[in-house]
Amino acid sequence: MNTVLRCIVSIVLIAYIVMAVAWSRMQASTAVCSGVEIVVNDSLRSRFVTGREIAREIGDLSGYADSTRLSDINIDSIERILSGIDKIEDVNCVVTTAGKVRIMVNPLQPVARVFEGDKSYYINKTGKRISATARYHSDVPVITGRFDSVFKPHDLLPLVNYLSNDSAWNSLVTYIKAESPRNIILVPLIHGHVINIGDMGNLDNKFYRLTRAYREVLPVKGWDYYDTLSVKWSGQLVATRRAKRLHRAIDPVDYEAEQEAPDVGTMLSGDSAGQVNRSAIGVPKPAVNENKQN
């Protein structure tokens, strides 16, 4: 008896579900859209994608949606159209219980702008390219270099991420010049020198050495005393003294009268190694007592 009762109840439930689905589909086929709602999740306020731009991309839908049956609006087609825009990370289109078509867009967030020959574009955290146009601007680090199928701009993303996660270095370095995979140059906002970090390996230790130099050496020697700080070699920081001091309104120290330490293998980028006087700074105990006042 119990088995028969269960079978009856199951049949009734199945019939109810079928009827409910059929009724819902019938209602949906005649229900009229109550409008279009566009949501752009731009938490970083990059402004690469705006609600107005999304409205343009979907044509006249916003204008005629409130007089159109929901069954006549192809939300899958809307998603495909918007997903084809390079500035959009992903898009989700749904019909709400209130009968609205809700379009939710997550824009790509650029982390760097690349200048490669005559081309310029942004890249996101995964290396995806975003068109650079005059309509959009994002305040992100600039990367220049010669890239190919082996050495690509997104190979520098670990460095970009490292800088962005350190507030001090993020505010100090806004320009990365990739001369080669083993000669990556940072150009700080402090005028007078550049930083050669070599390749992308061991960034924690390299920036530790640079931080020591910034705290203990450059405030004493002068921010434009060296033209290059290099951390290419493991366990040391090598500084290259510039051949000619930058112009300064007041310079009470006669740097040219100082006796330099012998060259111990300064690494430079480019061909300027034979054109400068050179000295090495050892780490972890940099020399800071070389300046002499006349």
PDB file of C-alpha atoms in Angstrom:
ATOM      1  CA  MET A   1       0.000   0.000   0.000  1.00  0.00           C
ATOM      2  CA  ASN A   2       2.761   2.415   0.916  1.00  0.00           C
ATOM      3  CA  THR A   3       4.514   1.660  -2.365  1.00  0.00           C
ATOM      4  CA  VAL A   4       1.368   2.447  -4.362  1.00  0.00           C
ATOM      5  CA  LEU A   5       0.886   5.684  -2.427  1.00  0.00           C
ATOM      6  CA  ARG A   6       4.465   6.739  -3.127  1.00  0.00           C
ATOM      7  CA  CYS A   7       3.995   6.081  -6.843  1.00  0.00           C
ATOM      8  CA  ILE A   8       0.828   8.179  -6.909  1.00  0.00           C
ATOM      9  CA  VAL A   9       2.499  11.057  -5.078  1.00  0.00           C
ATOM     10  CA  SER A  10       5.485  10.913  -7.427  1.00  0.00           C
ATOM     11  CA  ILE A  11       3.248  10.994 -10.507  1.00  0.00           C
ATOM     12  CA  VAL A  12       1.324  13.960  -9.139  1.00  0.00           C
ATOM     13  CA  LEU A  13       4.557  15.846  -8.393  1.00  0.00           C
ATOM     14  CA  ILE A  14       5.950  15.170 -11.864  1.00  0.00           C
ATOM     15  CA  ALA A  15       2.721  16.332 -13.462  1.00  0.00           C
ATOM     16  CA  TYR A  16       2.785  19.491 -11.339  1.00  0.00           C
ATOM     17  CA  ILE A  17       6.356  20.258 -12.335  1.00  0.00           C
ATOM     18  CA  VAL A  18       5.609  19.756 -16.033  1.00  0.00           C
ATOM     19  CA  MET A  19       2.576  22.011 -15.819  1.00  0.00           C
ATOM     20  CA  ALA A  20       4.493  24.647 -13.838  1.00  0.00           C
ATOM     21  CA  VAL A  21       7.297  24.708 -16.391  1.00  0.00           C
ATOM     22  CA  ALA A  22       4.843  24.917 -19.269  1.00  0.00           C
ATOM     23  CA  TRP A  23       2.972  27.740 -17.557  1.00  0.00           C
ATOM     24  CA  SER A  24       6.220  29.596 -16.838  1.00  0.00           C
ATOM     25  CA  ARG A  25       7.297  29.301 -20.471  1.00  0.00           C
ATOM     26  CA  MET A  26       3.928  30.512 -21.656  1.00  0.00           C
ATOM     27  CA  GLN A  27       4.116  33.486 -19.326  1.00  0.00           C
ATOM     28  CA  ALA A  28       7.676  34.213 -20.383  1.00  0.00           C
ATOM     29  CA  SER A  29       6.751  34.096 -24.038  1.00  0.00           C
ATOM     30  CA  THR A  30       4.152  36.802 -23.518  1.00  0.00           C
ATOM     31  CA  ALA A  31       5.934  38.817 -20.799  1.00  0.00           C
ATOM     32  CA  VAL A  32       7.188  42.212 -21.892  1.00  0.00           C
ATOM     33  CA  CYS A  33      10.643  43.447 -20.898  1.00  0.00           C
ATOM     34  CA  SER A  34      10.523  46.197 -18.303  1.00  0.00           C
ATOM     35  CA  GLY A  35      13.880  47.733 -19.300  1.00  0.00           C
ATOM     36  CA  VAL A  36      17.620  47.215 -19.545  1.00  0.00           C
ATOM     37  CA  GLU A  37      19.948  47.577 -16.575  1.00  0.00           C
ATOM     38  CA  ILE A  38      23.701  47.925 -17.233  1.00  0.00           C
ATOM     39  CA  VAL A  39      26.141  47.343 -14.361  1.00  0.00           C
ATOM     40  CA  VAL A  40      29.875  47.983 -14.879  1.00  0.00           C
ATOM     41  CA  ASN A  41      31.949  46.577 -12.020  1.00  0.00           C
ATOM     42  CA  ASP A  42      34.785  49.081 -12.314  1.00  0.00           C
ATOM     43  CA  SER A  43      36.120  48.970  -8.761  1.00  0.00           C
ATOM     44  CA  LEU A  44      39.427  50.607  -9.761  1.00  0.00           C
ATOM     45  CA  ARG A  45      37.662  53.364 -11.720  1.00  0.00           C
ATOM     46  CA  SER A  46      39.780  52.720 -14.797  1.00  0.00           C
ATOM     47  CA  ARG A  47      36.967  54.093 -17.003  1.00  0.00           C
ATOM     48  CA  PHE A  48      38.045  51.795 -19.812  1.00  0.00           C
ATOM     49  CA  VAL A  49      34.442  50.645 -20.081  1.00  0.00           C
ATOM     50  CA  THR A  50      31.393  52.784 -19.311  1.00  0.00           C
ATOM     51  CA  GLY A  51      27.686  52.069 -19.211  1.00  0.00           C
ATOM     52  CA  ARG A  52      27.182  54.467 -22.101  1.00  0.00           C
ATOM     53  CA  GLU A  53      29.663  52.512 -24.228  1.00  0.00           C
ATOM     54  CA  ILE A  54      27.879  49.231 -23.442  1.00  0.00           C
ATOM     55  CA  ALA A  55      24.583  50.816 -24.422  1.00  0.00           C
ATOM     56  CA  ARG A  56      26.101  51.814 -27.786  1.00  0.00           C
ATOM     57  CA  GLU A  57      27.413  48.311 -28.381  1.00  0.00           C
ATOM     58  CA  ILE A  58      23.996  46.681 -27.915  1.00  0.00           C
ATOM     59  CA  GLY A  59      22.404  49.052 -30.406  1.00  0.00           C
ATOM     60  CA  ASP A  60      18.849  50.260 -29.849  1.00  0.00           C
ATOM     61  CA  LEU A  61      17.929  47.621 -27.275  1.00  0.00           C
ATOM     62  CA  SER A  62      17.745  50.151 -24.450  1.00  0.00           C
ATOM     63  CA  GLY A  63      15.279  52.200 -26.447  1.00  0.00           C
ATOM     64  CA  TYR A  64      12.826  49.511 -27.538  1.00  0.00           C
ATOM     65  CA  ALA A  65      13.294  46.879 -24.781  1.00  0.00           C
ATOM     66  CA  ASP A  66      10.309  48.040 -22.712  1.00  0.00           C
ATOM     67  CA  SER A  67       7.977  47.283 -25.633  1.00  0.00           C
ATOM     68  CA  THR A  68       9.560  43.939 -26.564  1.00  0.00           C
ATOM     69  CA  ARG A  69       8.669  40.458 -25.356  1.00  0.00           C
ATOM     70  CA  LEU A  70      11.410  38.886 -23.250  1.00  0.00           C
ATOM     71  CA  SER A  71      11.326  35.811 -25.464  1.00  0.00           C
ATOM     72  CA  ASP A  72      12.381  37.993 -28.413  1.00  0.00           C
ATOM     73  CA  ILE A  73      15.525  39.248 -26.657  1.00  0.00           C
ATOM     74  CA  ASN A  74      18.504  36.960 -27.216  1.00  0.00           C
ATOM     75  CA  ILE A  75      20.633  37.387 -24.108  1.00  0.00           C
ATOM     76  CA  ASP A  76      23.188  34.854 -25.376  1.00  0.00           C
ATOM     77  CA  SER A  77      23.774  37.019 -28.438  1.00  0.00           C
ATOM     78  CA  ILE A  78      24.265  40.073 -26.214  1.00  0.00           C
ATOM     79  CA  GLU A  79      26.927  38.215 -24.219  1.00  0.00           C
ATOM     80  CA  ARG A  80      28.762  37.136 -27.388  1.00  0.00           C
ATOM     81  CA  ILE A  81      28.802  40.666 -28.793  1.00  0.00           C
ATOM     82  CA  LEU A  82      30.121  42.231 -25.604  1.00  0.00           C
ATOM     83  CA  SER A  83      32.644  39.446 -24.925  1.00  0.00           C
ATOM     84  CA  GLY A  84      34.277  40.294 -28.247  1.00  0.00           C
ATOM     85  CA  ILE A  85      35.347  43.722 -26.956  1.00  0.00           C
ATOM     86  CA  ASP A  86      39.006  43.553 -25.860  1.00  0.00           C
ATOM     87  CA  LYS A  87      38.455  45.877 -22.909  1.00  0.00           C
ATOM     88  CA  ILE A  88      35.941  43.518 -21.282  1.00  0.00           C
ATOM     89  CA  GLU A  89      37.081  40.691 -19.016  1.00  0.00           C
ATOM     90  CA  ASP A  90      33.732  38.931 -18.877  1.00  0.00           C
ATOM     91  CA  VAL A  91      30.014  39.679 -19.179  1.00  0.00           C
ATOM     92  CA  ASN A  92      26.899  38.057 -17.740  1.00  0.00           C
ATOM     93  CA  CYS A  93      23.410  38.770 -19.088  1.00  0.00           C
ATOM     94  CA  VAL A  94      20.309  37.628 -17.173  1.00  0.00           C
ATOM     95  CA  VAL A  95      16.598  38.330 -16.919  1.00  0.00           C
ATOM     96  CA  THR A  96      15.584  39.452 -13.439  1.00  0.00           C
ATOM     97  CA  THR A  97      12.385  38.508 -11.626  1.00  0.00           C
ATOM     98  CA  ALA A  98      11.185  42.044 -12.310  1.00  0.00           C
ATOM     99  CA  GLY A  99      11.413  41.382 -16.033  1.00  0.00           C
ATOM    100  CA  LYS A 100      14.507  43.472 -16.689  1.00  0.00           C
ATOM    101  CA  VAL A 101      17.482  42.473 -18.807  1.00  0.00           C
ATOM    102  CA  ARG A 102      20.490  42.961 -16.547  1.00  0.00           C
ATOM    103  CA  ILE A 103      23.916  43.206 -18.218  1.00  0.00           C
ATOM    104  CA  MET A 104      26.821  42.867 -15.770  1.00  0.00           C
ATOM    105  CA  VAL A 105      30.270  43.707 -17.155  1.00  0.00           C
ATOM    106  CA  ASN A 106      33.707  43.257 -15.613  1.00  0.00           C
ATOM    107  CA  PRO A 107      36.195  45.437 -17.525  1.00  0.00           C
ATOM    108  CA  LEU A 108      39.799  44.444 -18.019  1.00  0.00           C
ATOM    109  CA  GLN A 109      42.069  46.175 -15.526  1.00  0.00           C
ATOM    110  CA  PRO A 110      45.317  47.347 -17.188  1.00  0.00           C
ATOM    111  CA  VAL A 111      48.518  46.934 -15.169  1.00  0.00           C
ATOM    112  CA  ALA A 112      51.008  48.410 -17.677  1.00  0.00           C
ATOM    113  CA  ARG A 113      51.184  50.302 -20.968  1.00  0.00           C
ATOM    114  CA  VAL A 114      53.543  48.919 -23.597  1.00  0.00           C
ATOM    115  CA  PHE A 115      55.297  50.930 -26.295  1.00  0.00           C
ATOM    116  CA  GLU A 116      56.702  48.556 -28.881  1.00  0.00           C
ATOM    117  CA  GLY A 117      58.031  50.277 -31.989  1.00  0.00           C
ATOM    118  CA  ASP A 118      55.140  52.288 -33.402  1.00  0.00           C
ATOM    119  CA  LYS A 119      52.559  50.268 -31.448  1.00  0.00           C
ATOM    120  CA  SER A 120      51.086  51.140 -28.073  1.00  0.00           C
ATOM    121  CA  TYR A 121      48.703  49.057 -25.996  1.00  0.00           C
ATOM    122  CA  TYR A 122      47.808  48.150 -22.422  1.00  0.00           C
ATOM    123  CA  ILE A 123      48.128  44.699 -20.889  1.00  0.00           C
ATOM    124  CA  ASN A 124      46.192  43.194 -18.012  1.00  0.00           C
ATOM    125  CA  LYS A 125      47.409  40.875 -15.260  1.00  0.00           C
ATOM    126  CA  THR A 126      47.401  37.859 -17.587  1.00  0.00           C
ATOM    127  CA  GLY A 127      49.099  39.653 -20.473  1.00  0.00           C
ATOM    128  CA  LYS A 128      45.972  40.194 -22.571  1.00  0.00           C
ATOM    129  CA  ARG A 129      46.261  43.270 -24.767  1.00  0.00           C
ATOM    130  CA  ILE A 130      43.894  46.211 -24.540  1.00  0.00           C
ATOM    131  CA  SER A 131      43.743  48.758 -27.332  1.00  0.00           C
ATOM    132  CA  ALA A 132      45.249  52.136 -26.415  1.00  0.00           C
ATOM    133  CA  THR A 133      43.229  55.020 -27.793  1.00  0.00           C
ATOM    134  CA  ALA A 134      42.997  58.711 -27.045  1.00  0.00           C
ATOM    135  CA  ARG A 135      39.631  58.106 -25.376  1.00  0.00           C
ATOM    136  CA  TYR A 136      41.149  56.055 -22.559  1.00  0.00           C
ATOM    137  CA  HIS A 137      44.039  56.622 -20.223  1.00  0.00           C
ATOM    138  CA  SER A 138      45.174  54.674 -17.209  1.00  0.00           C
ATOM    139  CA  ASP A 139      47.951  55.726 -14.844  1.00  0.00           C
ATOM    140  CA  VAL A 140      50.037  52.543 -14.935  1.00  0.00           C
ATOM    141  CA  PRO A 141      53.773  51.832 -15.409  1.00  0.00           C
ATOM    142  CA  VAL A 142      55.144  52.275 -18.929  1.00  0.00           C
ATOM    143  CA  ILE A 143      57.135  49.472 -20.581  1.00  0.00           C
ATOM    144  CA  THR A 144      59.299  49.925 -23.657  1.00  0.00           C
ATOM    145  CA  GLY A 145      61.467  47.345 -25.357  1.00  0.00           C
ATOM    146  CA  ARG A 146      62.210  45.062 -28.246  1.00  0.00           C
ATOM    147  CA  PHE A 147      59.976  42.049 -27.959  1.00  0.00           C
ATOM    148  CA  ASP A 148      59.644  38.899 -30.030  1.00  0.00           C
ATOM    149  CA  SER A 149      58.123  35.430 -29.862  1.00  0.00           C
ATOM    150  CA  VAL A 150      60.598  34.444 -27.127  1.00  0.00           C
ATOM    151  CA  PHE A 151      60.721  37.625 -25.041  1.00  0.00           C
ATOM    152  CA  LYS A 152      57.243  39.094 -24.621  1.00  0.00           C
ATOM    153  CA  PRO A 153      55.880  42.037 -22.612  1.00  0.00           C
ATOM    154  CA  HIS A 154      53.934  39.748 -20.292  1.00  0.00           C
ATOM    155  CA  ASP A 155      57.266  38.203 -19.205  1.00  0.00           C
ATOM    156  CA  LEU A 156      57.705  41.419 -17.205  1.00  0.00           C
ATOM    157  CA  LEU A 157      54.448  41.008 -15.293  1.00  0.00           C
ATOM    158  CA  PRO A 158      56.130  39.491 -12.180  1.00  0.00           C
ATOM    159  CA  LEU A 159      58.191  42.694 -11.960  1.00  0.00           C
ATOM    160  CA  VAL A 160      55.128  44.899 -12.528  1.00  0.00           C
ATOM    161  CA  ASN A 161      53.236  42.995  -9.830  1.00  0.00           C
ATOM    162  CA  TYR A 162      56.188  43.219  -7.453  1.00  0.00           C
ATOM    163  CA  LEU A 163      56.325  47.002  -7.864  1.00  0.00           C
ATOM    164  CA  SER A 164      52.568  47.427  -7.481  1.00  0.00           C
ATOM    165  CA  ASN A 165      52.595  45.431  -4.238  1.00  0.00           C
ATOM    166  CA  ASP A 166      55.255  47.687  -2.704  1.00  0.00           C
ATOM    167  CA  SER A 167      53.907  51.196  -2.134  1.00  0.00           C
ATOM    168  CA  ALA A 168      57.357  52.816  -1.986  1.00  0.00           C
ATOM    169  CA  TRP A 169      58.714  51.260  -5.187  1.00  0.00           C
ATOM    170  CA  ASN A 170      55.357  51.639  -6.907  1.00  0.00           C
ATOM    171  CA  SER A 171      55.465  55.402  -6.421  1.00  0.00           C
ATOM    172  CA  LEU A 172      59.161  55.604  -7.307  1.00  0.00           C
ATOM    173  CA  VAL A 173      59.312  53.569 -10.540  1.00  0.00           C
ATOM    174  CA  THR A 174      56.919  54.337 -13.389  1.00  0.00           C
ATOM    175  CA  TYR A 175      59.047  53.365 -16.402  1.00  0.00           C
ATOM    176  CA  ILE A 176      60.567  49.996 -17.306  1.00  0.00           C
ATOM    177  CA  LYS A 177      62.945  49.672 -20.250  1.00  0.00           C
ATOM    178  CA  ALA A 178      63.528  46.103 -21.406  1.00  0.00           C
ATOM    179  CA  GLU A 179      66.763  46.165 -23.415  1.00  0.00           C
ATOM    180  CA  SER A 180      66.897  42.366 -23.337  1.00  0.00           C
ATOM    181  CA  PRO A 181      65.765  39.538 -21.025  1.00  0.00           C
ATOM    182  CA  ARG A 182      69.000  40.018 -19.047  1.00  0.00           C
ATOM    183  CA  ASN A 183      69.108  43.822 -19.077  1.00  0.00           C
ATOM    184  CA  ILE A 184      65.921  45.209 -17.587  1.00  0.00           C
ATOM    185  CA  ILE A 185      66.255  48.864 -16.661  1.00  0.00           C
ATOM    186  CA  LEU A 186      64.122  50.758 -14.145  1.00  0.00           C
ATOM    187  CA  VAL A 187      63.903  54.530 -14.478  1.00  0.00           C
ATOM    188  CA  PRO A 188      62.981  56.076 -11.113  1.00  0.00           C
ATOM    189  CA  LEU A 189      61.297  59.427 -10.668  1.00  0.00           C
ATOM    190  CA  ILE A 190      64.427  60.624  -8.852  1.00  0.00           C
ATOM    191  CA  HIS A 191      66.445  62.348 -11.549  1.00  0.00           C
ATOM    192  CA  GLY A 192      70.044  61.326 -12.100  1.00  0.00           C
ATOM    193  CA  HIS A 193      70.360  57.534 -12.323  1.00  0.00           C
ATOM    194  CA  VAL A 194      68.810  54.317 -13.606  1.00  0.00           C
ATOM    195  CA  ILE A 195      68.642  50.821 -12.112  1.00  0.00           C
ATOM    196  CA  ASN A 196      69.705  47.671 -13.938  1.00  0.00           C
ATOM    197  CA  ILE A 197      68.091  44.637 -12.292  1.00  0.00           C
ATOM    198  CA  GLY A 198      69.408  42.177 -14.871  1.00  0.00           C
ATOM    199  CA  ASP A 199      66.866  39.394 -15.407  1.00  0.00           C
ATOM    200  CA  MET A 200      63.622  38.614 -13.594  1.00  0.00           C
ATOM    201  CA  GLY A 201      65.165  36.290 -11.037  1.00  0.00           C
ATOM    202  CA  ASN A 202      65.474  36.795  -7.270  1.00  0.00           C
ATOM    203  CA  LEU A 203      63.539  40.083  -7.126  1.00  0.00           C
ATOM    204  CA  ASP A 204      63.222  40.073  -3.320  1.00  0.00           C
ATOM    205  CA  ASN A 205      66.987  40.066  -2.813  1.00  0.00           C
ATOM    206  CA  LYS A 206      67.633  42.566  -5.591  1.00  0.00           C
ATOM    207  CA  PHE A 207      65.211  45.104  -4.168  1.00  0.00           C
ATOM    208  CA  TYR A 208      66.614  44.507  -0.684  1.00  0.00           C
ATOM    209  CA  ARG A 209      70.028  45.566  -1.958  1.00  0.00           C
ATOM    210  CA  LEU A 210      68.566  48.558  -3.756  1.00  0.00           C
ATOM    211  CA  THR A 211      66.689  49.632  -0.647  1.00  0.00           C
ATOM    212  CA  ARG A 212      69.936  49.534   1.346  1.00  0.00           C
ATOM    213  CA  ALA A 213      71.611  51.736  -1.263  1.00  0.00           C
ATOM    214  CA  TYR A 214      68.723  54.196  -1.252  1.00  0.00           C
ATOM    215  CA  ARG A 215      68.783  54.471   2.514  1.00  0.00           C
ATOM    216  CA  GLU A 216      72.500  54.398   3.275  1.00  0.00           C
ATOM    217  CA  VAL A 217      74.482  55.427   0.196  1.00  0.00           C
ATOM    218  CA  LEU A 218      72.657  57.798  -2.123  1.00  0.00           C
ATOM    219  CA  PRO A 219      71.632  60.296   0.589  1.00  0.00           C
ATOM    220  CA  VAL A 220      75.350  60.645   1.374  1.00  0.00           C
ATOM    221  CA  LYS A 221      76.902  60.487  -2.093  1.00  0.00           C
ATOM    222  CA  GLY A 222      74.139  62.427  -3.840  1.00  0.00           C
ATOM    223  CA  TRP A 223      71.228  61.212  -5.945  1.00  0.00           C
ATOM    224  CA  ASP A 224      72.973  62.018  -9.216  1.00  0.00           C
ATOM    225  CA  TYR A 225      76.463  60.901  -8.192  1.00  0.00           C
ATOM    226  CA  TYR A 226      76.024  57.568  -9.997  1.00  0.00           C
ATOM    227  CA  ASP A 227      74.436  57.067 -13.387  1.00  0.00           C
ATOM    228  CA  THR A 228      73.660  53.351 -12.941  1.00  0.00           C
ATOM    229  CA  LEU A 229      72.924  51.100  -9.989  1.00  0.00           C
ATOM    230  CA  SER A 230      73.214  47.436 -10.956  1.00  0.00           C
ATOM    231  CA  VAL A 231      72.033  44.386  -9.041  1.00  0.00           C
ATOM    232  CA  LYS A 232      72.607  41.952 -11.892  1.00  0.00           C
ATOM    233  CA  TRP A 233      75.147  39.962  -9.923  1.00  0.00           C
ATOM    234  CA  SER A 234      74.178  37.864  -6.920  1.00  0.00           C
ATOM    235  CA  GLY A 235      75.070  39.290  -3.507  1.00  0.00           C
ATOM    236  CA  GLN A 236      76.352  42.691  -4.627  1.00  0.00           C
ATOM    237  CA  LEU A 237      75.291  46.086  -5.819  1.00  0.00           C
ATOM    238  CA  VAL A 238      77.606  47.765  -8.314  1.00  0.00           C
ATOM    239  CA  ALA A 239      77.330  51.499  -8.911  1.00  0.00           C
ATOM    240  CA  THR A 240      78.749  53.339 -11.910  1.00  0.00           C
ATOM    241  CA  ARG A 241      79.901  56.871 -11.273  1.00  0.00           C
ATOM    242  CA  ARG A 242      78.916  59.289 -13.997  1.00  0.00           C
ATOM    243  CA  ALA A 243      81.688  60.881 -16.044  1.00  0.00           C
ATOM    244  CA  LYS A 244      80.235  64.373 -15.699  1.00  0.00           C
ATOM    245  CA  ARG A 245      78.146  65.703 -12.861  1.00  0.00           C
ATOM    246  CA  LEU A 246      74.674  66.937 -13.649  1.00  0.00           C
ATOM    247  CA  HIS A 247      74.282  70.697 -13.387  1.00  0.00           C
ATOM    248  CA  ARG A 248      73.440  71.833  -9.876  1.00  0.00           C
ATOM    249  CA  ALA A 249      72.906  75.375  -8.647  1.00  0.00           C
ATOM    250  CA  ILE A 250      74.994  74.785  -5.510  1.00  0.00           C
ATOM    251  CA  ASP A 251      77.568  71.999  -5.261  1.00  0.00           C
ATOM    252  CA  PRO A 252      79.993  72.594  -2.371  1.00  0.00           C
ATOM    253  CA  VAL A 253      81.683  69.200  -2.734  1.00  0.00           C
ATOM    254  CA  ASP A 254      84.571  68.698  -5.163  1.00  0.00           C
ATOM    255  CA  TYR A 255      83.738  65.155  -6.253  1.00  0.00           C
ATOM    256  CA  GLU A 256      86.409  65.124  -8.944  1.00  0.00           C
ATOM    257  CA  ALA A 257      89.122  65.472  -6.310  1.00  0.00           C
ATOM    258  CA  GLU A 258      88.156  62.211  -4.627  1.00  0.00           C
ATOM    259  CA  GLN A 259      90.222  59.078  -4.945  1.00  0.00           C
ATOM    260  CA  GLU A 260      88.110  56.281  -6.387  1.00  0.00           C
ATOM    261  CA  ALA A 261      88.311  52.621  -5.411  1.00  0.00           C
ATOM    262  CA  PRO A 262      89.629  50.323  -8.155  1.00  0.00           C
ATOM    263  CA  ASP A 263      87.197  48.905 -10.683  1.00  0.00           C
ATOM    264  CA  VAL A 264      85.931  45.509  -9.534  1.00  0.00           C
ATOM    265  CA  GLY A 265      83.678  44.669 -12.452  1.00  0.00           C
ATOM    266  CA  THR A 266      80.889  47.182 -12.759  1.00  0.00           C
ATOM    267  CA  MET A 267      78.187  45.976 -15.103  1.00  0.00           C
ATOM    268  CA  LEU A 268      76.644  48.597 -17.378  1.00  0.00           C
ATOM    269  CA  SER A 269      73.946  48.523 -19.993  1.00  0.00           C
ATOM    270  CA  GLY A 270      74.956  49.768 -23.417  1.00  0.00           C
ATOM    271  CA  ASP A 271      78.473  50.739 -24.506  1.00  0.00           C
ATOM    272  CA  SER A 272      79.349  53.333 -21.859  1.00  0.00           C
ATOM    273  CA  ALA A 273      81.564  51.124 -19.693  1.00  0.00           C
ATOM    274  CA  GLY A 274      84.786  52.652 -20.975  1.00  0.00           C
ATOM    275  CA  GLN A 275      83.603  56.246 -20.702  1.00  0.00           C
ATOM    276  CA  VAL A 276      83.052  56.626 -16.956  1.00  0.00           C
ATOM    277  CA  ASN A 277      84.976  56.500 -13.698  1.00  0.00           C
ATOM    278  CA  ARG A 278      83.660  53.530 -11.738  1.00  0.00           C
ATOM    279  CA  SER A 279      83.402  52.376  -8.121  1.00  0.00           C
ATOM    280  CA  ALA A 280      81.734  49.412  -6.435  1.00  0.00           C
ATOM    281  CA  ILE A 281      79.446  49.428  -3.434  1.00  0.00           C
ATOM    282  CA  GLY A 282      79.532  46.229  -1.424  1.00  0.00           C
ATOM    283  CA  VAL A 283      76.434  44.848   0.269  1.00  0.00           C
ATOM    284  CA  PRO A 284      75.419  44.487   3.054  1.00  0.00           C
ATOM    285  CA  LYS A 285      77.835  47.162   4.316  1.00  0.00           C
ATOM    286  CA  PRO A 286      77.941  49.908   1.670  1.00  0.00           C
ATOM    287  CA  ALA A 287      80.734  52.482   1.725  1.00  0.00           C
ATOM    288  CA  VAL A 288      79.282  55.851   2.668  1.00  0.00           C
ATOM    289  CA  ASN A 289      82.303  57.809   3.839  1.00  0.00           C
ATOM    290  CA  GLU A 290      84.042  58.724   0.580  1.00  0.00           C
ATOM    291  CA  ASN A 291      82.860  62.354   0.309  1.00  0.00           C
ATOM    292  CA  LYS A 292      85.468  64.958   1.334  1.00  0.00           C
ATOM    293  CA  GLN A 293      84.722  68.650   1.820  1.00  0.00           C
ATOM    294  CA  ASN A 294      87.416  71.062   0.634  1.00  0.00           C
TER     295      ASN A 294
END
